[in-house]
Each structure stands twice: as structure tokens, then as C-alpha cells.
Tab-separated table of C-alpha atoms and ligand atoms in Angstrom:
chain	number	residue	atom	x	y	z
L	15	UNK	CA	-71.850	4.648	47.847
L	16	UNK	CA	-71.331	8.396	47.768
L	17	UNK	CA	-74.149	10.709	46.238
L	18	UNK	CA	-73.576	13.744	44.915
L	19	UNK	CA	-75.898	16.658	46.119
L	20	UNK	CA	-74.489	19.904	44.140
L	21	UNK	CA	-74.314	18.472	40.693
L	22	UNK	CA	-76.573	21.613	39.521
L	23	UNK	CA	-79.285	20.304	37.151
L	24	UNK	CA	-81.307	22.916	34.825
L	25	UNK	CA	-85.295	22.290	36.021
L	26	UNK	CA	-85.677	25.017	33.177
L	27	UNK	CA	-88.915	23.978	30.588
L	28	UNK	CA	-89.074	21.048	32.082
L	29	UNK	CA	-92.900	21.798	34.481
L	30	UNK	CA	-91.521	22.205	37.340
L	31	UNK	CA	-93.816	24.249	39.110
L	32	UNK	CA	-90.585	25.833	41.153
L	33	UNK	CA	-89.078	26.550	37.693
L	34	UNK	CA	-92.038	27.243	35.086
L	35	UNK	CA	-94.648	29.001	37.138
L	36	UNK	CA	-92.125	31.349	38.568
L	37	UNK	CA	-92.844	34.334	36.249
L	38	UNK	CA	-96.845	34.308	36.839
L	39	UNK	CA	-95.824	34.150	40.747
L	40	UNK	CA	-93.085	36.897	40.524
L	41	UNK	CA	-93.851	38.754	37.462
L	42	UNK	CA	-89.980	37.786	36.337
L	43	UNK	CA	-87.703	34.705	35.446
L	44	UNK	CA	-84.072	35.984	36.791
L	45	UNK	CA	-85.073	35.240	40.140
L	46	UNK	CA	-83.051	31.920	41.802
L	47	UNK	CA	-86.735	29.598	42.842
L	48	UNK	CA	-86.417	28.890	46.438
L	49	UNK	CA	-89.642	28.664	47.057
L	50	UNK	CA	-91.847	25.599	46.682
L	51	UNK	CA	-91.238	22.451	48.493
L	52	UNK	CA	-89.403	20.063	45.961
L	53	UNK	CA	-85.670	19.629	46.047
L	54	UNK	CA	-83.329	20.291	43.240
L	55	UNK	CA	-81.589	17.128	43.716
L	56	UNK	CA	-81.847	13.901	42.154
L	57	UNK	CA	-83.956	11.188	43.704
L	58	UNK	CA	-81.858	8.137	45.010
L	59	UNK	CA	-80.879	5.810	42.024
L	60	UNK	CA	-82.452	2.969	43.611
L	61	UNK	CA	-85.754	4.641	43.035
L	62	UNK	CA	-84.397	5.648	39.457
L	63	UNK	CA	-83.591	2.203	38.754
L	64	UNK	CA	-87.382	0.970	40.077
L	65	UNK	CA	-88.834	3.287	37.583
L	66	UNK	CA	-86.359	2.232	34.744
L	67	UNK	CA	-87.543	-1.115	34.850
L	68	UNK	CA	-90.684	-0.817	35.239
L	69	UNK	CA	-90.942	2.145	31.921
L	70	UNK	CA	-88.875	-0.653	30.036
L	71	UNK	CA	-91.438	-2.972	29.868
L	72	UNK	CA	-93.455	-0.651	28.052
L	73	UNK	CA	-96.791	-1.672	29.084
L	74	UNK	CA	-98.892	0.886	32.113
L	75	UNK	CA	-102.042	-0.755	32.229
L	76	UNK	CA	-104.018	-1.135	35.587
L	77	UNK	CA	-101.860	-1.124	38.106
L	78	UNK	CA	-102.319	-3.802	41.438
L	79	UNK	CA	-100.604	-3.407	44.790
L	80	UNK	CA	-99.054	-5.978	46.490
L	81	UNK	CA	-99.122	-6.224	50.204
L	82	UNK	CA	-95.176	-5.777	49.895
L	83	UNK	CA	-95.904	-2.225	49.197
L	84	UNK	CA	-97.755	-1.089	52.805
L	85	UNK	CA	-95.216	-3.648	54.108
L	86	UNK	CA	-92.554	-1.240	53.069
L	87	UNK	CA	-94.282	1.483	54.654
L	88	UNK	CA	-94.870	0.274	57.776
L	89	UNK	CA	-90.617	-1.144	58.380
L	90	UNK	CA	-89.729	2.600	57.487
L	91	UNK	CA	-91.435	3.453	60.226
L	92	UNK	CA	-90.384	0.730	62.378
L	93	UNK	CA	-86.856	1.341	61.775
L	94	UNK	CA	-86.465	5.281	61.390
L	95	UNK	CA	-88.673	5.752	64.218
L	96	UNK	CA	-89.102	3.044	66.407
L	97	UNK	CA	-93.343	3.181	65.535
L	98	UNK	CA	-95.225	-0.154	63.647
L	99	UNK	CA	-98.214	0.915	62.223
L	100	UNK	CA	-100.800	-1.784	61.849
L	101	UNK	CA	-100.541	-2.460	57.786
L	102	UNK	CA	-104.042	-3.670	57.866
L	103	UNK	CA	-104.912	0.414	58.755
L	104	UNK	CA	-103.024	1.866	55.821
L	105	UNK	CA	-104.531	3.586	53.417
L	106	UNK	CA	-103.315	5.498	49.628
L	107	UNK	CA	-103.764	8.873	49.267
L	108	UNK	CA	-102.773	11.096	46.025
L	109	UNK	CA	-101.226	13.255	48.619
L	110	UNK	CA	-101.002	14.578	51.945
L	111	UNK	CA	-102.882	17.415	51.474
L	112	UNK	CA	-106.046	15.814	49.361
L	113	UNK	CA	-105.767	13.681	52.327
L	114	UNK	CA	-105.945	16.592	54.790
L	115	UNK	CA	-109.014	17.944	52.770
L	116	UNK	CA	-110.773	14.452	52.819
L	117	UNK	CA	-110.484	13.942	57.038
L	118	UNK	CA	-111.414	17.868	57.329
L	119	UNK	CA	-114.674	16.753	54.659
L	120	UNK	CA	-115.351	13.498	56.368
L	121	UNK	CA	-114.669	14.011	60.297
L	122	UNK	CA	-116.281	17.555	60.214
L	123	UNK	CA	-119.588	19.882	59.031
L	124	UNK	CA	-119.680	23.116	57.299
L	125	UNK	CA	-119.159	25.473	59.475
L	126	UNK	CA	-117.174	24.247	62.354
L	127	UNK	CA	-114.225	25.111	63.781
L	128	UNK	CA	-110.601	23.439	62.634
L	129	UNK	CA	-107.693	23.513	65.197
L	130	UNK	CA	-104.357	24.275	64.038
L	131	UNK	CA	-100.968	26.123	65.436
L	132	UNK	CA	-99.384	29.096	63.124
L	133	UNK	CA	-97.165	29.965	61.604
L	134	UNK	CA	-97.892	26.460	59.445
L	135	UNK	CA	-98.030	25.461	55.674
L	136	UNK	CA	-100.705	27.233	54.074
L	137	UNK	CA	-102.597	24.552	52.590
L	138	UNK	CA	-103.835	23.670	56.025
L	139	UNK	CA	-105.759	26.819	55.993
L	140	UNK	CA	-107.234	26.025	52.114
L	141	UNK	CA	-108.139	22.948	53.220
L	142	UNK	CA	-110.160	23.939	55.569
L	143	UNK	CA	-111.445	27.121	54.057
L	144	UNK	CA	-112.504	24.953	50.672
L	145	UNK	CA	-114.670	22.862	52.638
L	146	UNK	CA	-116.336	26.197	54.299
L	147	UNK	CA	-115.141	25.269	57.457
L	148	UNK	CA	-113.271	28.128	59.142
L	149	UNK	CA	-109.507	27.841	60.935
L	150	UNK	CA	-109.128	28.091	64.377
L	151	UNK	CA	-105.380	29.548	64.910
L	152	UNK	CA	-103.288	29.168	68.079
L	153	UNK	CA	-100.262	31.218	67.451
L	154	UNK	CA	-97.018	29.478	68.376
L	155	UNK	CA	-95.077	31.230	71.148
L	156	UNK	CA	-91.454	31.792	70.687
L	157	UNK	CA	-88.580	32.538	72.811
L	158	UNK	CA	-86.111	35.199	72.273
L	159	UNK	CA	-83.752	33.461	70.158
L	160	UNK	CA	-86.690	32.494	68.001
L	161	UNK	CA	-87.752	29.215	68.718
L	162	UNK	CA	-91.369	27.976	68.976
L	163	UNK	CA	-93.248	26.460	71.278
L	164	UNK	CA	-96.531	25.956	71.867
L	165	UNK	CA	-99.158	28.013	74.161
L	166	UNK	CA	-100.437	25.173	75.816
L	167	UNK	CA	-103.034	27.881	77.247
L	168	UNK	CA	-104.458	28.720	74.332
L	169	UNK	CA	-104.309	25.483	72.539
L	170	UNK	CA	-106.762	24.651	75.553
L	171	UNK	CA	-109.048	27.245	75.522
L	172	UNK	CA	-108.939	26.893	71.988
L	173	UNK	CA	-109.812	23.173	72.223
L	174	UNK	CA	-112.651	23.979	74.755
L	175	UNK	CA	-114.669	25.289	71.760
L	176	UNK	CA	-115.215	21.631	70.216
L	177	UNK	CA	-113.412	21.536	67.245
L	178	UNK	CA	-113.715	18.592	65.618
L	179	UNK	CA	-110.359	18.221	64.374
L	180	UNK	CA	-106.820	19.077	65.561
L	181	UNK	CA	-104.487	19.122	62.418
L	182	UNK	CA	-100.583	19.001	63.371
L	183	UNK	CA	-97.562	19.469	61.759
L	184	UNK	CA	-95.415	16.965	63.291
L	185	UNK	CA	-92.250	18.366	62.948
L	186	UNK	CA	-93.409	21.825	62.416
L	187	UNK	CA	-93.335	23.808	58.706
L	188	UNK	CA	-92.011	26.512	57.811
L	189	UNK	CA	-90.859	26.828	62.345
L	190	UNK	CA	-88.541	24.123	61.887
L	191	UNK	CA	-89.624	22.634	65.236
L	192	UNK	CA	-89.439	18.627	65.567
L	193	UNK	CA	-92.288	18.560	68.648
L	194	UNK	CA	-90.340	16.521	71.899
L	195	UNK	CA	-92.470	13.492	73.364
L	196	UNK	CA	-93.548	15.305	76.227
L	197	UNK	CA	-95.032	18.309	73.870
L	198	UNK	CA	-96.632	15.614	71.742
L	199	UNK	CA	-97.958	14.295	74.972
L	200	UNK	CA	-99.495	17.326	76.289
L	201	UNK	CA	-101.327	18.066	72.440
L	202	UNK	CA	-102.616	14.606	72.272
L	203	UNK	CA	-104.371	14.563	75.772
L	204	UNK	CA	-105.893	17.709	75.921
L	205	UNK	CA	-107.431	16.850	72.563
L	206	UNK	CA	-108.061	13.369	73.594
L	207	UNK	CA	-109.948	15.161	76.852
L	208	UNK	CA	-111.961	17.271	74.808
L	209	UNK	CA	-112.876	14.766	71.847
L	210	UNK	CA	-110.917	16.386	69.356
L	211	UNK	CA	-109.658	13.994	66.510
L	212	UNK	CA	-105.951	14.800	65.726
L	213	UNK	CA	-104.681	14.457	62.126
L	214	UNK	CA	-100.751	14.682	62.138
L	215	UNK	CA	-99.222	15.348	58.665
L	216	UNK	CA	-95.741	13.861	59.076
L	217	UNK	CA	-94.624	14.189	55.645
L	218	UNK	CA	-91.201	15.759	56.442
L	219	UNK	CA	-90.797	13.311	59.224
L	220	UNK	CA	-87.802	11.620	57.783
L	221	UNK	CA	-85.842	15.192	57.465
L	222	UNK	CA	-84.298	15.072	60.557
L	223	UNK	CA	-81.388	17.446	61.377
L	224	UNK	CA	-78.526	17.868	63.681
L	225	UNK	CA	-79.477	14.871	65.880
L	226	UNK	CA	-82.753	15.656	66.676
L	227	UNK	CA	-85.701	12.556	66.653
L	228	UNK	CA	-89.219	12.373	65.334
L	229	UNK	CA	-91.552	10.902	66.727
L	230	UNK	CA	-94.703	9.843	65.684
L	231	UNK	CA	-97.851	10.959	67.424
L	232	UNK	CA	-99.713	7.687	67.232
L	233	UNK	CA	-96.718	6.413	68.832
L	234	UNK	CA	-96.932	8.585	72.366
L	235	UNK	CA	-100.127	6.402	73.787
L	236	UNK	CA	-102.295	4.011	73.117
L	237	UNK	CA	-105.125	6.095	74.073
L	238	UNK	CA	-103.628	9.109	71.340
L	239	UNK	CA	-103.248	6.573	68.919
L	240	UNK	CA	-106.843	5.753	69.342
L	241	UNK	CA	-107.868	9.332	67.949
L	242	UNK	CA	-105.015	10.050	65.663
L	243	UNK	CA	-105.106	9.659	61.711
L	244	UNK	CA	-101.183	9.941	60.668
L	245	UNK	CA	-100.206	11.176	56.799
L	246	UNK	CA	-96.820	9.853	56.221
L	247	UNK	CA	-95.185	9.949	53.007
L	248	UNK	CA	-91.761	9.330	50.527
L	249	UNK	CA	-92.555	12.580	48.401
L	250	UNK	CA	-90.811	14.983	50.689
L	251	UNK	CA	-88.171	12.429	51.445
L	252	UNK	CA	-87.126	11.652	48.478
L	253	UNK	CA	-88.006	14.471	45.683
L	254	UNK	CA	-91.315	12.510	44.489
L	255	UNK	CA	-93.988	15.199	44.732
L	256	UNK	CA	-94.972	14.443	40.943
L	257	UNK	CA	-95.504	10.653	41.555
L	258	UNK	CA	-98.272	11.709	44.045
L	259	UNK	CA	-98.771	9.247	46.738
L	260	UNK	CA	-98.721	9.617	50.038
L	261	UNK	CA	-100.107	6.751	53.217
L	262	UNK	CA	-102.418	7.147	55.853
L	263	UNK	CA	-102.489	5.218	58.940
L	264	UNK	CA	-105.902	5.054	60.296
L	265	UNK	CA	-106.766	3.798	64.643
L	266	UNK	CA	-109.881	2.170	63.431
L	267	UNK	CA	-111.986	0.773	60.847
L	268	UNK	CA	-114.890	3.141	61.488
L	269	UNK	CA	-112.941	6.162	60.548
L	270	UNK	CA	-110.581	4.290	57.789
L	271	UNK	CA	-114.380	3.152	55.881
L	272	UNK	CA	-115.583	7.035	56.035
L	273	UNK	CA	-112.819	8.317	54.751
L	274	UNK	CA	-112.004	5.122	52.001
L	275	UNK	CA	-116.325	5.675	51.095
L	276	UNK	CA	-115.010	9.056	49.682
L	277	UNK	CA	-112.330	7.830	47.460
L	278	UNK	CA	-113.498	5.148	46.353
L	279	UNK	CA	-116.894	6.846	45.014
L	280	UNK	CA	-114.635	8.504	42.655
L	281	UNK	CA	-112.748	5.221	41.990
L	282	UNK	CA	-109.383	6.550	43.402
L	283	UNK	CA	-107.788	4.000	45.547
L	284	UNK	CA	-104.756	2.719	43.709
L	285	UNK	CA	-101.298	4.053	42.753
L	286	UNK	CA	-100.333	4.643	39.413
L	287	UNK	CA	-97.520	2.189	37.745
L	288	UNK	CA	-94.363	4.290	39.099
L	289	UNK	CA	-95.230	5.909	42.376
L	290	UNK	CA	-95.996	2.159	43.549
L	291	UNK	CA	-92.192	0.639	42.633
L	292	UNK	CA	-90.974	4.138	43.410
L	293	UNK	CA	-92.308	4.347	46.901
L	294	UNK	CA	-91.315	1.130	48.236
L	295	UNK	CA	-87.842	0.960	46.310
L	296	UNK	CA	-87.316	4.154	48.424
L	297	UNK	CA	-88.545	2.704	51.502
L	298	UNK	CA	-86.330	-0.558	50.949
L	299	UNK	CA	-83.534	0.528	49.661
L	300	UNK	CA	-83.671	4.979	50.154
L	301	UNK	CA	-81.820	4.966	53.940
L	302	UNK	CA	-78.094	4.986	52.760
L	303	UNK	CA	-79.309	8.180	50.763
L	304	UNK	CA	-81.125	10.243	52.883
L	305	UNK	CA	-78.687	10.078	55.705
L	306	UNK	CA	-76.364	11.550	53.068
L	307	UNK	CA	-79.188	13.925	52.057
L	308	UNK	CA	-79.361	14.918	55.517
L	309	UNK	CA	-75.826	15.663	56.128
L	310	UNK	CA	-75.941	17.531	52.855
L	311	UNK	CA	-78.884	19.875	54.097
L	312	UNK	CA	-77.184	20.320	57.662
L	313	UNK	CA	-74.365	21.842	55.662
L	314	UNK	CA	-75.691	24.352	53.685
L	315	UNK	CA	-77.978	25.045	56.943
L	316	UNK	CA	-74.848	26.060	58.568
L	317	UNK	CA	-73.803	28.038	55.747
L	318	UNK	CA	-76.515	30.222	55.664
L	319	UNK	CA	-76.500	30.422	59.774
L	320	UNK	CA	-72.620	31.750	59.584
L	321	UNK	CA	-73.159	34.269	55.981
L	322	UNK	CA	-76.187	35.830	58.391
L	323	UNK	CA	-74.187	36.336	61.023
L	324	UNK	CA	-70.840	37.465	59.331
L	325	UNK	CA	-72.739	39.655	56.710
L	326	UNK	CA	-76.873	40.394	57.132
L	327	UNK	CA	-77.258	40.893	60.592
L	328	UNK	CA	-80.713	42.396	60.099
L	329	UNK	CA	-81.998	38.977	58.953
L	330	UNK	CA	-81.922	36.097	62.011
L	331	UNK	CA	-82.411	32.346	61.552
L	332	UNK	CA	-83.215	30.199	64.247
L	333	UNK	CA	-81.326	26.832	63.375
L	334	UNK	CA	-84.464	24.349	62.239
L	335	UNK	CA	-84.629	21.264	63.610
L	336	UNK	CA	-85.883	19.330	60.688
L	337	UNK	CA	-86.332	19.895	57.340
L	338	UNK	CA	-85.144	22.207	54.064
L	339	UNK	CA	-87.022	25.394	54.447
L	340	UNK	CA	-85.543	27.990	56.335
L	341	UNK	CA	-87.784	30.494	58.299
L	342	UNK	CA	-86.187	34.139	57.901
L	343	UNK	CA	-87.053	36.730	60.245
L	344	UNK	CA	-86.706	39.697	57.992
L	345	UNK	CA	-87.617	42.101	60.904
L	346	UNK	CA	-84.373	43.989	61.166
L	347	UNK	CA	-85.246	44.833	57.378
L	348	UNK	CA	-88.047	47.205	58.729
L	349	UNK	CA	-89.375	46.346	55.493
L	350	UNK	CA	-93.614	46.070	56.370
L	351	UNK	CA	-96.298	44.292	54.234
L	352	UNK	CA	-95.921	43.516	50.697
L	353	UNK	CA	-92.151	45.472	50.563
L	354	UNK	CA	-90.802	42.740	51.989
L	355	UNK	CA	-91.389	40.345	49.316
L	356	UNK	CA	-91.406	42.704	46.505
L	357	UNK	CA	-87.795	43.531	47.993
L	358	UNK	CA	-86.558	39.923	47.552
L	359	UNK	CA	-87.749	39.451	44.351
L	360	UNK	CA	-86.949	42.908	42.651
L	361	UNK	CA	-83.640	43.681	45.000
L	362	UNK	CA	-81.626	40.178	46.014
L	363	UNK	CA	-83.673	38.443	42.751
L	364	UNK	CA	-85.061	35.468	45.069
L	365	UNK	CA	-88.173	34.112	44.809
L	366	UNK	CA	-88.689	32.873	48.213
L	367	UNK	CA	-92.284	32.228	49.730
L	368	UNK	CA	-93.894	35.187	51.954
L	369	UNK	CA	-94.250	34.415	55.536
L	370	UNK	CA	-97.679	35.721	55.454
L	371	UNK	CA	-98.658	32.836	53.254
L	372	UNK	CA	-98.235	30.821	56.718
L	373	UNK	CA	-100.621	32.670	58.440
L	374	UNK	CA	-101.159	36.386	57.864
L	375	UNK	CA	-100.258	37.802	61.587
L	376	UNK	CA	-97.540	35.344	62.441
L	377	UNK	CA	-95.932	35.224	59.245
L	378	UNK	CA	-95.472	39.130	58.849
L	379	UNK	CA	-91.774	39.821	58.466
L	380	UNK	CA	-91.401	36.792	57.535
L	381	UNK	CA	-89.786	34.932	54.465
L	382	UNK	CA	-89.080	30.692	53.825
L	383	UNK	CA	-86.399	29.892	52.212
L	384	UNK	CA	-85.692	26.507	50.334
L	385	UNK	CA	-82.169	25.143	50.335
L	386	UNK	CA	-82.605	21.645	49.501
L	387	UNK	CA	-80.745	22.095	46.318
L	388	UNK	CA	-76.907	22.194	45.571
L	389	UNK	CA	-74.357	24.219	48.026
L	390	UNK	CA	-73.279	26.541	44.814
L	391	UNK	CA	-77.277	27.753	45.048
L	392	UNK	CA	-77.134	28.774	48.142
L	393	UNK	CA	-73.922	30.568	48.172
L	394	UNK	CA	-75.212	32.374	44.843
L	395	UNK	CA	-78.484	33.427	46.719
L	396	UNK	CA	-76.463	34.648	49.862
L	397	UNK	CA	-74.411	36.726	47.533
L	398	UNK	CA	-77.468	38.321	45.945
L	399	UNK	CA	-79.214	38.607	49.557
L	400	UNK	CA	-76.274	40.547	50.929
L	401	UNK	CA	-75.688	42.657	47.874
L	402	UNK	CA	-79.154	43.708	48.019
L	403	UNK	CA	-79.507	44.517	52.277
L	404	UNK	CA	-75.726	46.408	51.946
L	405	UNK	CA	-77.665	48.503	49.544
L	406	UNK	CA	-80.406	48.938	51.137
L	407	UNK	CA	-78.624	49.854	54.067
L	408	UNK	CA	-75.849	52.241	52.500
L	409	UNK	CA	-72.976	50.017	53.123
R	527	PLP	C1	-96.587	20.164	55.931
R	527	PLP	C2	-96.848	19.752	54.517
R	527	PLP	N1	-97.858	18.916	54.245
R	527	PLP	C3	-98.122	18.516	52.987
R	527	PLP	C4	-97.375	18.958	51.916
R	527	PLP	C5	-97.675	18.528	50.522
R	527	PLP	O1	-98.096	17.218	50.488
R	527	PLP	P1	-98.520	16.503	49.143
R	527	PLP	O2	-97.618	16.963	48.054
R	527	PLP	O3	-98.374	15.050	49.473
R	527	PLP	O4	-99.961	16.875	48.916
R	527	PLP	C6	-96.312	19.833	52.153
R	527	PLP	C7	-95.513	20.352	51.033
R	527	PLP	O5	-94.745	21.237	51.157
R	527	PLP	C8	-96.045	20.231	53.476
R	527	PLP	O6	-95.045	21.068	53.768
């Protein structure tokens, strides 16, 4: 079957964050939302359909899971990237990042230290910072067409102060880096040398571009899988941030109880009626559609990589490897601070996410783009961009 990815479809009024809490972000509603990271594309009808039948019964009492449902999880895996979880280790979460917040709570005391790399989604400093534990950055190196790496020096010396925890981004937002073996390699066994429990958040995982592989962390070693919790989820995947579930994969029992002690105190350890058929319909029947998905993001990747070029040379991309946000190096704007922003939004009318919400030194210059929406979007919002830079520039 053939999906269609640039059927607009008006979010307007209809609580979408992206949509409806634009104006308190921006101060304004004519900007195009390109910001947060939900797609403005349908979800696959085979999770449609799951939800259909399940609202057409009419009844949403208490809701059971059925081992079919970590079953699904676990054969994504399997067959996107070559990994089998053990089911028995899976846990529910409400989301990737409560689940970030609940390892940094659990596997960590007030005060200490919490490993990450930056630029990186900014939750992973809140949830660290909301549990009064402070972040401990390692700043990403990058080469001079702007891709990342990482500064396995300082990720060592950083690691040599004991932090507890190591959370990754595995592949890497906003960089757009999908981390090779041998990099995921290195990571794991320095923090497997110095006792450092890794969390990897692979929720955009399955976004793959341009032939590029993920793999799994837990999947390098046995002896990294032994101190790796993994977040995996189908709300990235598949447009299902409202549904709220995500899955963690836990090495142990020891760690999985801690953690599960937490939830279940507060009597939160099952799915609600339509995030359970919705998850594993996607995970049974969701391939066919993201592989179109994916050729439908490569494409209006490549559009914005060639408008750049032809038209804003003062804004670069490096092509991401994975996923729909793109990181924009606004530099050649000369543009410091909070003019950058206030440009996009009050000049091109875009309301696209400060880099400095990534990490305040890295992400200066900075702004991340969505484009997981239809093809007409982002030719609109390359229009406005260049309209507003030729202006800017006297052109
Ligand atoms: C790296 C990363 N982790 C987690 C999330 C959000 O996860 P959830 O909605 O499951 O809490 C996002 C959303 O953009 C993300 O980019």
C-alpha cells in the first residue's frame, strides 16, 4: 500500500501542544510550528484501525496486558535491529523521559554528578536538575563540515569523577548522529571501567536515514548489556506521543525491582486501553509504513540541504543521520543570543526550537528544525526563511 505523507491536516484547536501552545511560546500564532517533536502526519492505519475497534466497543475499564504486547516489543527489535531483549526484563513506562527521571531518582543521590554529551534534548538536563542532581556535560566535538563526534578524552576524565549514571542518546538529538558500533563500544567500556550505569534513550531508534543502522547499546557486549537500562519506544515512530507509553529493557532484576518499587507505589504500571492495541498493532503490523515514512523524511531532508545551498548560504546543515529534526547552524547569520530566535519568529515567521535549549554553550547559534510533516510545509518555511535572510542581508 502507498501512504500519503503531504496530505496537510489542520492540528489547529485541536491541543496539540505544537499547534495550541505556540502563542504563549512565541508571543504570536502566524508562525509555521516546527518545533516540538510530534509529526504532522497521520499515524499508520493499522494503528488507526487498533484504536477503532477497540473505542467501538465502548467500554475502557481496567485495562490488562497480555504477554503478546512485550512480545511485540521485543520482535521489533529483533527484526529492525538484529537485538532480542529478554521480555521477562521489560518494563512500561508513561514515557521516555518520566523514565529517564525515575533511573536518575532511583540509581543516584542528591547531589551527584549525571553524565551526558551536548548538544542533547533538553529534558535530559530537567531531569536531572528536578531531582537536584547536577549535569555533567561533555561537549561533542565536531569536524569541519559539522559532524559530531565524541571527545573520548573528556568523556573519560569526565567519567573519572564517579558519576553514577551515563545517559545517551543513541542516535543523537537534535546532532543527528546514529553512534557506529565501535563508538558505542568505546562509551560502554569506559563506563563499564569506571562503574558508571548507562541509560540509552533510543526512542528515535527506528528513524533511520539514508542507509545508516542503529544499533542498540545493550546489543555491543554482554558485559555493556550488563550495566545498560535501554528506553525504547513507538511514540516517536509512529506519531503516538499522546498515547504515552514507552518500554524499558532492564540487565537485571535488582535494578528492574528499584525502579518498578517507584511506580508501582503510585500504582502506575499498566497502559491505558489504546496505547496497549496501539503499540503493538504498530509493532506488528507499522514496518511497511515507516520505511515509507522514512523515504518521505529523506526527501524533504534533501530539500532543505539543496534550498540552503542554492539560496541561504549563511545557514549550513550537516545531513542527519537519523531522525526529523534538523540542526541549523545559524552562525553565518551573525545573529548572537536571543536575536537569533526572536529573528525566526518575528522575520521568516518560524517557530523553531533555540539551540540553546540543548545546552546553553553548544547550542548558541543554533536552531532545530522539525520537518516531519508534509513536503508543501517545508517548501513554505524555506520560502519564508529565505525571504527573511535576503532581507536581512540587502539582497
Ligand atoms: C531524545 C528524546 N527522548 C525522549 C523524548 C520524549 O519521550 P516521551 O514523550 O516518551 O517522554 C524525546 C522527544 O522529543 C526525545 O527527543
Amino acid at each position: 500500500m502507498q501512504y500519503d505523507f503531504n496530505q496537510p491536516i489542520d492540528r489547529w484547536d485541536n491541543f496539540a501542544v505544537k499547534y495550541d501552545e505556540m502563542e504563549a511560546k512565541y508571543g504570536r500564532r502566524d508562525l509555521l510550528p516546527m518545533w516540538i517533536a510530534d509529526m504532522d502526519l497521520k499515524t499508520a492505519p493499522a494503528i488507526l484501525e487498533a484504536i477503532d475497534a477497540r473505542n467501538k466497543q465502548g467500554i475502557f475499564g481496567y485495562t490488562s496486558r497480555p504477554d503478546s504486547y512485550f512480545r511485540a516489543v521485543c520482535d521489533w527489535q529483533e527484526k529492525r535491529n538484529g537485538w532480542r531483549p529478554d521480555q521477562e526484563h521489560c518494563v512500561f513506562a508513561l514515557g521516555v523521559v518520566p523514565a529517564l527521571c525515575t533511573c536518575v531518582r532511583e540509581f543516584s543521590a542528591p547531589g551527584d554528578e549525571i553524565l551526558f554529551l551536548t548538544p542533547v534534548y533538553g529534558e535530559f538536563f530537567e531531569s536531572v536538575e528536578n531531582w537536584d542532581r547536577k549535569p555533567l556535560t561533555v561537549s561533542l566535538l565536531q569536524d569541519e563540515d559539522g559532524r559530531y563526534s565524541v571527545d573520548f578524552d573528556a568523556f573519560e576524565a569526565a567519567l573519572k569523577r564517579k558519576p553514577p549514571i551515563f545517559i545517551l542518546c543513541n542516535p543523537h538529538n537534535p546532532v543527528g548522529r546514529v553512534w557506529t558500533p565501535e563508538e558505542l563500544r568505546r562509551m560502554g567500556e569506559l563506563c563499564v571501567k569506571y562503574g558508571t550505569l548507562m541509560v540509552s534513550d533510543e526512542i528515535h531508534s527506528d528513524l533511520m536515514l539514508f542507509g545508516h543502522k542503529h544499533t542498540p547499546l545493550a546489543s555491543v557486549s554482554g558485559e555493556i548489556a550488563a550495566h545498560t537500562i535501554t528506553c525504547t519506544s513507538a511514540t516517536k515512530t509512529f506519531n503516538l506521543a499522546g498515547l504515552q507509553a514507552a518500554t524499558l529493557i532492564f540487565p537485571n532484576e535488582e535494578l528492574q525491582n528499584k525502579y518498578q518499587k517507584f511506580w508501582k507505589s503510585l500504582d502506575v504500571h499498566r497502559n491505558n486501553c489504546f496505547s496497549l492495541v496501539a503499540v503493538e498493532a504498530a509493532f506488528r503490523h507499522g514496518e511497511e509504513w515507516v520505511d515509507q515514512l522514512l523515504t518521505h523524511l529523506e526527501g524533504n531532508v534533501l530539500y532543505v540541504e539543496e534550498f540552503l545551498k542554492a539560496h541561504i548560504p549563511e545557514i549550513k546543515l550537516h545531513r542527519p543521520e537519523c531522525t526529523y529534526l534538523l540542526w541549523l547552524n545559524c552562525k553565518g547569520l551573525d545573529l548572537p543570543g536571543d536575536a537569533l530566535p526572536a529573528f525566526m519568529a518575528e522575520e521568516a515567521h518560524l517557530a523553531l526550537n533555540d539551540g540553546r535549549g540543548f545546552g546553553p554553550v553548544d547550542g548558541e547559534g543554533y536552531m532545530r528544525m522539525n520537518i516531519a510533516c508534509p513536503r508543501g510545509v517545508v517548501e513554505r518555511a524555506m520560502a519564508q526563511l529565505k525571504a527573511a535572510v535576503d532581507k536581512r542581508m540587502g539582497r
